[in-house]
Amino acid sequence: MSLVRSSHAAQHMEHRTRVTCRIAGKVHGIGFRFGIRDLATRVQLTGTVRNVADGTVEVVAEGPADALETLRAFCYRGPDGANGTRVEISEAPATGEFSSFEIR
């Protein structure tokens, strides 16, 4: 039974990717993290978003390509009042470490 579950989990992970986004600019104090969390929850991504001491916002998210593309678009656009001046995005295989999406 556990082999079947492990096989299913492995297949599920094959269709997921991990992205890390770092957004610089006017991104603190305007609801950027809450917007990211709400979007990620809506499109069923898992991961975290946090303010970083250097003034950036960091997002680590895992999910299917279409949901991650929606997240990428939001990182560039941001919520009302945002003025992101730089967005850095990297991709890696999903690790499965997250079970939900949280603000940290």
JSON list of C-alpha atoms in Angstrom, two decimals:
[
{"chain": "A", "resi": 1, "resn": "MET", "atom": "CA", "xyz": [0.00, 0.00, 0.00]},
{"chain": "A", "resi": 2, "resn": "SER", "atom": "CA", "xyz": [2.74, 2.48, 0.84]},
{"chain": "A", "resi": 3, "resn": "LEU", "atom": "CA", "xyz": [4.41, 1.76, -2.51]},
{"chain": "A", "resi": 4, "resn": "VAL", "atom": "CA", "xyz": [1.25, 2.84, -4.30]},
{"chain": "A", "resi": 5, "resn": "ARG", "atom": "CA", "xyz": [1.07, 6.00, -2.24]},
{"chain": "A", "resi": 6, "resn": "SER", "atom": "CA", "xyz": [4.75, 6.76, -2.81]},
{"chain": "A", "resi": 7, "resn": "SER", "atom": "CA", "xyz": [4.38, 6.19, -6.54]},
{"chain": "A", "resi": 8, "resn": "HIS", "atom": "CA", "xyz": [1.35, 8.50, -6.66]},
{"chain": "A", "resi": 9, "resn": "ALA", "atom": "CA", "xyz": [3.21, 11.16, -4.68]},
{"chain": "A", "resi": 10, "resn": "ALA", "atom": "CA", "xyz": [6.20, 10.89, -7.02]},
{"chain": "A", "resi": 11, "resn": "GLN", "atom": "CA", "xyz": [3.97, 11.30, -10.08]},
{"chain": "A", "resi": 12, "resn": "HIS", "atom": "CA", "xyz": [2.30, 14.30, -8.46]},
{"chain": "A", "resi": 13, "resn": "MET", "atom": "CA", "xyz": [5.69, 15.92, -7.75]},
{"chain": "A", "resi": 14, "resn": "GLU", "atom": "CA", "xyz": [6.81, 15.42, -11.37]},
{"chain": "A", "resi": 15, "resn": "HIS", "atom": "CA", "xyz": [4.18, 17.91, -12.49]},
{"chain": "A", "resi": 16, "resn": "ARG", "atom": "CA", "xyz": [5.15, 20.53, -9.92]},
{"chain": "A", "resi": 17, "resn": "THR", "atom": "CA", "xyz": [7.92, 23.10, -9.99]},
{"chain": "A", "resi": 18, "resn": "ARG", "atom": "CA", "xyz": [9.41, 25.38, -7.34]},
{"chain": "A", "resi": 19, "resn": "VAL", "atom": "CA", "xyz": [9.95, 29.07, -8.00]},
{"chain": "A", "resi": 20, "resn": "THR", "atom": "CA", "xyz": [11.67, 31.62, -5.81]},
{"chain": "A", "resi": 21, "resn": "CYS", "atom": "CA", "xyz": [10.81, 35.25, -6.52]},
{"chain": "A", "resi": 22, "resn": "ARG", "atom": "CA", "xyz": [12.54, 38.26, -5.00]},
{"chain": "A", "resi": 23, "resn": "ILE", "atom": "CA", "xyz": [10.73, 41.57, -5.55]},
{"chain": "A", "resi": 24, "resn": "ALA", "atom": "CA", "xyz": [12.46, 44.91, -4.86]},
{"chain": "A", "resi": 25, "resn": "GLY", "atom": "CA", "xyz": [11.00, 48.42, -4.81]},
{"chain": "A", "resi": 26, "resn": "LYS", "atom": "CA", "xyz": [8.01, 49.79, -2.92]},
{"chain": "A", "resi": 27, "resn": "VAL", "atom": "CA", "xyz": [6.79, 46.41, -1.71]},
{"chain": "A", "resi": 28, "resn": "HIS", "atom": "CA", "xyz": [6.57, 46.70, 2.11]},
{"chain": "A", "resi": 29, "resn": "GLY", "atom": "CA", "xyz": [3.53, 48.09, 3.92]},
{"chain": "A", "resi": 30, "resn": "ILE", "atom": "CA", "xyz": [1.11, 47.88, 0.97]},
{"chain": "A", "resi": 31, "resn": "GLY", "atom": "CA", "xyz": [-0.33, 44.37, 1.27]},
{"chain": "A", "resi": 32, "resn": "PHE", "atom": "CA", "xyz": [2.04, 42.66, -1.16]},
{"chain": "A", "resi": 33, "resn": "ARG", "atom": "CA", "xyz": [2.42, 39.56, 1.03]},
{"chain": "A", "resi": 34, "resn": "PHE", "atom": "CA", "xyz": [-1.33, 39.30, 1.59]},
{"chain": "A", "resi": 35, "resn": "GLY", "atom": "CA", "xyz": [-1.98, 39.62, -2.14]},
{"chain": "A", "resi": 36, "resn": "ILE", "atom": "CA", "xyz": [0.56, 36.89, -2.88]},
{"chain": "A", "resi": 37, "resn": "ARG", "atom": "CA", "xyz": [-0.92, 34.61, -0.21]},
{"chain": "A", "resi": 38, "resn": "ASP", "atom": "CA", "xyz": [-4.49, 35.13, -1.43]},
{"chain": "A", "resi": 39, "resn": "LEU", "atom": "CA", "xyz": [-3.51, 34.46, -5.05]},
{"chain": "A", "resi": 40, "resn": "ALA", "atom": "CA", "xyz": [-1.40, 31.42, -4.14]},
{"chain": "A", "resi": 41, "resn": "THR", "atom": "CA", "xyz": [-4.25, 29.95, -2.11]},
{"chain": "A", "resi": 42, "resn": "ARG", "atom": "CA", "xyz": [-6.73, 30.57, -4.94]},
{"chain": "A", "resi": 43, "resn": "VAL", "atom": "CA", "xyz": [-4.55, 28.82, -7.55]},
{"chain": "A", "resi": 44, "resn": "GLN", "atom": "CA", "xyz": [-3.55, 26.05, -5.11]},
{"chain": "A", "resi": 45, "resn": "LEU", "atom": "CA", "xyz": [0.15, 26.78, -4.70]},
{"chain": "A", "resi": 46, "resn": "THR", "atom": "CA", "xyz": [2.07, 25.84, -1.58]},
{"chain": "A", "resi": 47, "resn": "GLY", "atom": "CA", "xyz": [4.94, 27.79, -0.05]},
{"chain": "A", "resi": 48, "resn": "THR", "atom": "CA", "xyz": [5.76, 31.00, 1.81]},
{"chain": "A", "resi": 49, "resn": "VAL", "atom": "CA", "xyz": [6.05, 34.74, 1.37]},
{"chain": "A", "resi": 50, "resn": "ARG", "atom": "CA", "xyz": [7.99, 37.06, 3.68]},
{"chain": "A", "resi": 51, "resn": "ASN", "atom": "CA", "xyz": [9.40, 40.55, 4.02]},
{"chain": "A", "resi": 52, "resn": "VAL", "atom": "CA", "xyz": [13.19, 40.51, 3.99]},
{"chain": "A", "resi": 53, "resn": "ALA", "atom": "CA", "xyz": [15.33, 42.94, 6.03]},
{"chain": "A", "resi": 54, "resn": "ASP", "atom": "CA", "xyz": [16.87, 44.37, 2.83]},
{"chain": "A", "resi": 55, "resn": "GLY", "atom": "CA", "xyz": [13.45, 45.76, 1.81]},
{"chain": "A", "resi": 56, "resn": "THR", "atom": "CA", "xyz": [12.51, 43.03, -0.66]},
{"chain": "A", "resi": 57, "resn": "VAL", "atom": "CA", "xyz": [9.71, 40.48, -0.58]},
{"chain": "A", "resi": 58, "resn": "GLU", "atom": "CA", "xyz": [10.66, 36.83, -1.07]},
{"chain": "A", "resi": 59, "resn": "VAL", "atom": "CA", "xyz": [8.23, 34.22, -2.37]},
{"chain": "A", "resi": 60, "resn": "VAL", "atom": "CA", "xyz": [8.93, 30.49, -2.46]},
{"chain": "A", "resi": 61, "resn": "ALA", "atom": "CA", "xyz": [6.12, 28.59, -4.16]},
{"chain": "A", "resi": 62, "resn": "GLU", "atom": "CA", "xyz": [5.50, 25.12, -5.54]},
{"chain": "A", "resi": 63, "resn": "GLY", "atom": "CA", "xyz": [2.81, 24.01, -7.94]},
{"chain": "A", "resi": 64, "resn": "PRO", "atom": "CA", "xyz": [1.85, 23.36, -11.55]},
{"chain": "A", "resi": 65, "resn": "ALA", "atom": "CA", "xyz": [3.26, 25.55, -14.33]},
{"chain": "A", "resi": 66, "resn": "ASP", "atom": "CA", "xyz": [0.01, 27.42, -15.08]},
{"chain": "A", "resi": 67, "resn": "ALA", "atom": "CA", "xyz": [-0.49, 28.43, -11.43]},
{"chain": "A", "resi": 68, "resn": "LEU", "atom": "CA", "xyz": [3.15, 29.51, -11.14]},
{"chain": "A", "resi": 69, "resn": "GLU", "atom": "CA", "xyz": [2.77, 31.64, -14.28]},
{"chain": "A", "resi": 70, "resn": "THR", "atom": "CA", "xyz": [-0.16, 33.44, -12.62]},
{"chain": "A", "resi": 71, "resn": "LEU", "atom": "CA", "xyz": [2.05, 34.05, -9.57]},
{"chain": "A", "resi": 72, "resn": "ARG", "atom": "CA", "xyz": [4.91, 35.38, -11.73]},
{"chain": "A", "resi": 73, "resn": "ALA", "atom": "CA", "xyz": [2.55, 37.87, -13.40]},
{"chain": "A", "resi": 74, "resn": "PHE", "atom": "CA", "xyz": [1.40, 39.12, -9.99]},
{"chain": "A", "resi": 75, "resn": "CYS", "atom": "CA", "xyz": [5.01, 39.50, -8.81]},
{"chain": "A", "resi": 76, "resn": "TYR", "atom": "CA", "xyz": [5.64, 41.88, -11.73]},
{"chain": "A", "resi": 77, "resn": "ARG", "atom": "CA", "xyz": [2.33, 43.74, -11.37]},
{"chain": "A", "resi": 78, "resn": "GLY", "atom": "CA", "xyz": [1.80, 43.71, -7.59]},
{"chain": "A", "resi": 79, "resn": "PRO", "atom": "CA", "xyz": [-1.20, 45.04, -5.69]},
{"chain": "A", "resi": 80, "resn": "ASP", "atom": "CA", "xyz": [-2.42, 48.66, -5.94]},
{"chain": "A", "resi": 81, "resn": "GLY", "atom": "CA", "xyz": [0.25, 50.96, -4.53]},
{"chain": "A", "resi": 82, "resn": "ALA", "atom": "CA", "xyz": [3.15, 48.67, -5.36]},
{"chain": "A", "resi": 83, "resn": "ASN", "atom": "CA", "xyz": [6.06, 49.87, -7.41]},
{"chain": "A", "resi": 84, "resn": "GLY", "atom": "CA", "xyz": [8.32, 46.91, -7.95]},
{"chain": "A", "resi": 85, "resn": "THR", "atom": "CA", "xyz": [11.57, 48.01, -9.55]},
{"chain": "A", "resi": 86, "resn": "ARG", "atom": "CA", "xyz": [13.19, 44.59, -9.92]},
{"chain": "A", "resi": 87, "resn": "VAL", "atom": "CA", "xyz": [11.90, 41.02, -9.92]},
{"chain": "A", "resi": 88, "resn": "GLU", "atom": "CA", "xyz": [14.31, 38.08, -9.81]},
{"chain": "A", "resi": 89, "resn": "ILE", "atom": "CA", "xyz": [12.88, 34.60, -10.40]},
{"chain": "A", "resi": 90, "resn": "SER", "atom": "CA", "xyz": [14.61, 31.24, -10.23]},
{"chain": "A", "resi": 91, "resn": "GLU", "atom": "CA", "xyz": [13.20, 27.76, -10.83]},
{"chain": "A", "resi": 92, "resn": "ALA", "atom": "CA", "xyz": [14.03, 24.37, -9.37]},
{"chain": "A", "resi": 93, "resn": "PRO", "atom": "CA", "xyz": [12.35, 20.99, -8.97]},
{"chain": "A", "resi": 94, "resn": "ALA", "atom": "CA", "xyz": [9.61, 20.95, -6.32]},
{"chain": "A", "resi": 95, "resn": "THR", "atom": "CA", "xyz": [10.64, 19.50, -2.95]},
{"chain": "A", "resi": 96, "resn": "GLY", "atom": "CA", "xyz": [7.19, 18.94, -1.47]},
{"chain": "A", "resi": 97, "resn": "GLU", "atom": "CA", "xyz": [8.20, 20.59, 1.81]},
{"chain": "A", "resi": 98, "resn": "PHE", "atom": "CA", "xyz": [5.06, 22.77, 2.02]},
{"chain": "A", "resi": 99, "resn": "SER", "atom": "CA", "xyz": [1.49, 21.66, 2.73]},
{"chain": "A", "resi": 100, "resn": "SER", "atom": "CA", "xyz": [-0.13, 25.12, 2.46]},
{"chain": "A", "resi": 101, "resn": "PHE", "atom": "CA", "xyz": [0.80, 28.71, 1.64]},
{"chain": "A", "resi": 102, "resn": "GLU", "atom": "CA", "xyz": [1.81, 30.96, 4.54]},
{"chain": "A", "resi": 103, "resn": "ILE", "atom": "CA", "xyz": [2.97, 34.47, 5.31]},
{"chain": "A", "resi": 104, "resn": "ARG", "atom": "CA", "xyz": [6.11, 34.33, 7.45]}
]
